[in-house]
N, CA and C of each residue as an Amber inpcrd file, in Angstrom:
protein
   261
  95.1180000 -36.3300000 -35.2240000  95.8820000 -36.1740000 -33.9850000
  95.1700000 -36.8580000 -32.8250000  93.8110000 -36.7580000 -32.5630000
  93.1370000 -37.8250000 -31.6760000  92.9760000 -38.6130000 -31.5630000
  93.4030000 -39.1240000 -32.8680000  93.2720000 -41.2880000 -33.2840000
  94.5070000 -41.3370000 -32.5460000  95.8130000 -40.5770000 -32.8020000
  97.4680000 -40.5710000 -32.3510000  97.0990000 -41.0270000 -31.0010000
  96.2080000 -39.9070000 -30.5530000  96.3800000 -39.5420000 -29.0430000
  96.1570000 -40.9010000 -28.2260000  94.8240000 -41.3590000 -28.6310000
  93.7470000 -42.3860000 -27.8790000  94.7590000 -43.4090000 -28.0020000
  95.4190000 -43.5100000 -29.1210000  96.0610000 -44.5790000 -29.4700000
  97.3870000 -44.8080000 -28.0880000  97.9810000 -43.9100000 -27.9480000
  99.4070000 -43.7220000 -27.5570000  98.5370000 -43.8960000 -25.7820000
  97.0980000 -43.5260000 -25.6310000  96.8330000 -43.5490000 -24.1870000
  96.3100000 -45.1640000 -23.9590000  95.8380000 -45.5720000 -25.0490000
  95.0010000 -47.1590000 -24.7090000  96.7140000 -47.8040000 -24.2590000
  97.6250000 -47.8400000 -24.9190000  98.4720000 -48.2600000 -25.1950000
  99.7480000 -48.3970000 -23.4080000  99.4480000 -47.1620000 -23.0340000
 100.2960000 -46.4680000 -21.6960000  98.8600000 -47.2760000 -20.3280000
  97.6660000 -46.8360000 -21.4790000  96.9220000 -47.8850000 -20.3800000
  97.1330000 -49.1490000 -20.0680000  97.3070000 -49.9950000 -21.1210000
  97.1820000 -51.5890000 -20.6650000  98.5580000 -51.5260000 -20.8030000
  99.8920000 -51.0110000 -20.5200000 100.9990000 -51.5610000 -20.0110000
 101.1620000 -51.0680000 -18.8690000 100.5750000 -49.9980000 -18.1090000
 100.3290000 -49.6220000 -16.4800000  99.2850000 -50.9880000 -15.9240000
  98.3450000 -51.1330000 -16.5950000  97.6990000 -52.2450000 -16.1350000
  98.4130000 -53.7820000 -16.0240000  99.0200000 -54.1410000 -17.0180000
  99.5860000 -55.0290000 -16.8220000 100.8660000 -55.0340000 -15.6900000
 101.6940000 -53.6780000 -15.7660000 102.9070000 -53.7440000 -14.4510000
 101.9600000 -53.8100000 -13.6290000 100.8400000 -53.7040000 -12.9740000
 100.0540000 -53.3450000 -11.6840000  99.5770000 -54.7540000 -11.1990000
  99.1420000 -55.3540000 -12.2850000  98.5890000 -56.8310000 -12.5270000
 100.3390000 -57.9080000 -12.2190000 100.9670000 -58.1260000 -12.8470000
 101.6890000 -58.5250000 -12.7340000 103.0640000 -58.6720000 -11.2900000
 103.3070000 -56.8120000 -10.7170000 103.5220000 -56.6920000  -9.5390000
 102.4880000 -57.3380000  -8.2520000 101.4190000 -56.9670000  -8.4220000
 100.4440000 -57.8990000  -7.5800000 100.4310000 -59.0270000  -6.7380000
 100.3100000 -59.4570000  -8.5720000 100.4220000 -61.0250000  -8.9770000
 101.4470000 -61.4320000  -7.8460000 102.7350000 -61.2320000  -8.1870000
 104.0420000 -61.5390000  -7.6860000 104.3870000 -61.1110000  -6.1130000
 103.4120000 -60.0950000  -5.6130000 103.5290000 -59.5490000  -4.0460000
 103.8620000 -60.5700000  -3.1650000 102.9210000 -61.9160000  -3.2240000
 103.0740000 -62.9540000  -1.7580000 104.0780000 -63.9930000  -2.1580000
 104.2930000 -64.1600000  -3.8270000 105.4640000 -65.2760000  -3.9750000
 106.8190000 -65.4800000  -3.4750000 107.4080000 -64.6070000  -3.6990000
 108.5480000 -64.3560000  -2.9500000 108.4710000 -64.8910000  -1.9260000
 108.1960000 -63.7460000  -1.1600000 107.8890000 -63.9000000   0.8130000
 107.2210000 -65.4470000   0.5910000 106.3370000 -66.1580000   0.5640000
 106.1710000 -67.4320000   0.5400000 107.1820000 -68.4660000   0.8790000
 107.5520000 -68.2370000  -0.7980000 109.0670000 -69.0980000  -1.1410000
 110.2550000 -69.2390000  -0.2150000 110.7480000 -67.9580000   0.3690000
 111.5920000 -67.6390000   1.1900000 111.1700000 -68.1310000   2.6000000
 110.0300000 -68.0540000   3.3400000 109.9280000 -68.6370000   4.0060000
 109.7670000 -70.0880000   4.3160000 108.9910000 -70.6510000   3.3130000
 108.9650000 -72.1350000   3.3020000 110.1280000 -73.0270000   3.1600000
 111.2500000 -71.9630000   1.9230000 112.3920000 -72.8630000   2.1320000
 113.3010000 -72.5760000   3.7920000 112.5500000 -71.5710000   4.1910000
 113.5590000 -71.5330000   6.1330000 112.6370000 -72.1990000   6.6330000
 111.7240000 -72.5670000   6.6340000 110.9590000 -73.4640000   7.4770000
 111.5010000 -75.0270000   6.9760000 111.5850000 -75.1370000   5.7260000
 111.8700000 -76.4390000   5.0050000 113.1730000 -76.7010000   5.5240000
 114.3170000 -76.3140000   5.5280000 115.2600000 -76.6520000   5.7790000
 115.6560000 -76.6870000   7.7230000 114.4310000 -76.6480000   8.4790000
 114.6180000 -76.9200000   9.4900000 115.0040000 -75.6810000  10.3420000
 115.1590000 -74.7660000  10.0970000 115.1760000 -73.9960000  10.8850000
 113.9790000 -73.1950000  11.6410000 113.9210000 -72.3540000  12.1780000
 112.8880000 -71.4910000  13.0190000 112.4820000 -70.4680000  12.5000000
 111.4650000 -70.4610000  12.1560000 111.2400000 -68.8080000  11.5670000
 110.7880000 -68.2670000  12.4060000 111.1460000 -67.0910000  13.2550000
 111.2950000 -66.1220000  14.3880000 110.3200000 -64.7310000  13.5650000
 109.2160000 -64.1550000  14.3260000 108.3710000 -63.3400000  13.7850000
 109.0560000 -62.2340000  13.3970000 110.2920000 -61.7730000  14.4760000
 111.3400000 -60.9560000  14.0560000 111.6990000 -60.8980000  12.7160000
 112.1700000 -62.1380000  12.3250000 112.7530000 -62.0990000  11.2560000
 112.0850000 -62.2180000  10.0300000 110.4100000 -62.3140000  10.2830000
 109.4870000 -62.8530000   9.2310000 109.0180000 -61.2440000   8.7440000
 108.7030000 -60.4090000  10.2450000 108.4820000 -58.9690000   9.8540000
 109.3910000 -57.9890000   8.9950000 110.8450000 -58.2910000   9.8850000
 111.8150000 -57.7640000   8.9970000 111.8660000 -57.9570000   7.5210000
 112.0620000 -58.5730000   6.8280000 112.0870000 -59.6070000   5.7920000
 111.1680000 -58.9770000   5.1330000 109.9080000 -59.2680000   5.2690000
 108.6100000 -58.6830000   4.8100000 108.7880000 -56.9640000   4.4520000
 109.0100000 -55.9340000   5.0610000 109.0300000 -54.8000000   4.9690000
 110.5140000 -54.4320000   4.0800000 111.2690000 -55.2410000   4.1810000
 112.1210000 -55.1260000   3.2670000 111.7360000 -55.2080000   1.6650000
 111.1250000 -56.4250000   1.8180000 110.2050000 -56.9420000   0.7570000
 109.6880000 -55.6810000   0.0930000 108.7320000 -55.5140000   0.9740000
 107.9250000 -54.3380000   0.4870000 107.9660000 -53.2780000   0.1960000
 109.5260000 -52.4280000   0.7770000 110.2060000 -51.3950000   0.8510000
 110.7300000 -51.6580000  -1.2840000 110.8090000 -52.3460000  -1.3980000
 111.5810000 -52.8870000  -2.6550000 110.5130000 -52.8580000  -4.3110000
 109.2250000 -53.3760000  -3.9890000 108.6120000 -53.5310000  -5.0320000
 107.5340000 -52.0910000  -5.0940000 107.8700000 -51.4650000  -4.3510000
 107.1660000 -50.2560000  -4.2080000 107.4760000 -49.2210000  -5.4280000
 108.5870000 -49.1450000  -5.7370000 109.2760000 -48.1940000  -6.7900000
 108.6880000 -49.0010000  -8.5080000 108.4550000 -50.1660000  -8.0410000
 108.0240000 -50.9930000  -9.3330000 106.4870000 -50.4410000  -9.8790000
 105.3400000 -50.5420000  -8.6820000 104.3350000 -50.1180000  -8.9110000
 104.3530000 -48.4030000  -9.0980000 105.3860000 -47.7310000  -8.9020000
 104.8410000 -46.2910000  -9.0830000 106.0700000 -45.8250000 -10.7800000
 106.6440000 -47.1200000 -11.1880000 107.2630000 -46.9510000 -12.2420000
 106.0810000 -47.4440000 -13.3460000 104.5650000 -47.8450000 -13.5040000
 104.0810000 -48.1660000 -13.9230000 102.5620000 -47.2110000 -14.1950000
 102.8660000 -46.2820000 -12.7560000 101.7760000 -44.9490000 -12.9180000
 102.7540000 -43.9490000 -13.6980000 104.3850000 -44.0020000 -13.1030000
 104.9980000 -42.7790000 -14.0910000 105.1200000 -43.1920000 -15.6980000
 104.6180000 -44.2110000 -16.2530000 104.5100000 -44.7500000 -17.8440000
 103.5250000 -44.0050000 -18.1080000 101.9610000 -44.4180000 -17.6190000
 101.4360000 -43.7130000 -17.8150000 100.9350000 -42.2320000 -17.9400000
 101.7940000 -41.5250000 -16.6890000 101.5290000 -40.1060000 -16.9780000
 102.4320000 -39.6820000 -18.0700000 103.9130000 -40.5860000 -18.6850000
 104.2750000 -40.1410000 -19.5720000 103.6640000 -40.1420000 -20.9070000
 102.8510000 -40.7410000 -20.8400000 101.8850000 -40.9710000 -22.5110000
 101.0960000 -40.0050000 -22.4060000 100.5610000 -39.4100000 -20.8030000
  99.6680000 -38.3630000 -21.0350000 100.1750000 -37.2800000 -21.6690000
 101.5240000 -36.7930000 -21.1820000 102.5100000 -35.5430000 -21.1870000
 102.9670000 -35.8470000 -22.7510000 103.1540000 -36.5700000 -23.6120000
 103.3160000 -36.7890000 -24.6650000 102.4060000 -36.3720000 -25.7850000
 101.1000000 -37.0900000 -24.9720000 100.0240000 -36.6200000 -26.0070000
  99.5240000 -34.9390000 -25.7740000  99.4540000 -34.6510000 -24.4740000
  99.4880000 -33.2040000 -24.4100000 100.7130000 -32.0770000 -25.1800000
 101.6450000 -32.3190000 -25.3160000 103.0080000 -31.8070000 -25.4300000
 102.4110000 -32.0720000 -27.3080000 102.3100000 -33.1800000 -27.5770000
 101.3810000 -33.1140000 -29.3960000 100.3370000 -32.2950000 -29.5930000
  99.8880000 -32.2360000 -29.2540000  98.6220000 -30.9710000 -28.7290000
  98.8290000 -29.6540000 -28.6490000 100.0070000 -29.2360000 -27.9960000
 100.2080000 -27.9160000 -28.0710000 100.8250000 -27.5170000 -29.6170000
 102.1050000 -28.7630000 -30.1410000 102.7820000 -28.7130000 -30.7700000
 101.6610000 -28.3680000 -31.5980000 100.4550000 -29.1930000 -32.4490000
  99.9070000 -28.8580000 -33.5350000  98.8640000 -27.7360000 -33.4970000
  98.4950000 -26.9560000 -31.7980000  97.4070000 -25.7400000 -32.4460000
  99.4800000 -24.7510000 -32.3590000
């Protein structure tokens, strides 16, 4: 049951690590992109609209990183919930 366990936690580990790594990763691309193509195409980018934009941004990928801690506490609650099941 502890080989199960470690197993099912290494496992909830490096796919929380990787959403965490990967959300990261991806934080400034967007916002980048989006701005360079409004700057590229000649228009003005107004701080207004750079802040707005941004917190929207951020308002958005937020649920991503805490969908990647709730993976992991589900492998914990799994392997605990096996645990009770077998004493």
């Amino acid at each position: 049951l502890r080989a199960r366990e470690v197993s099912i936690l290494k496992r909830m580990g490096a796919l929380q690590a990787s959403t965490v790594s990967i959300v990261q990763a991806g934080i400034l691309l967007p916002p980048m992109i989006s701005f360079l193509a409004v700057i590229g195409s000649g228009n003005t980018l107004l701080p207004s609209a750079a802040f707005t934009a941004l917190s929207l941004y951020y308002g958005f990928w937020l649920p991503f990183i805490m969908l990647g801690a709730g993976m992991n506490n589900l492998g914990k609650a799994v392997s605990a919930f096996e645990r009770l099941r077998v004493l």
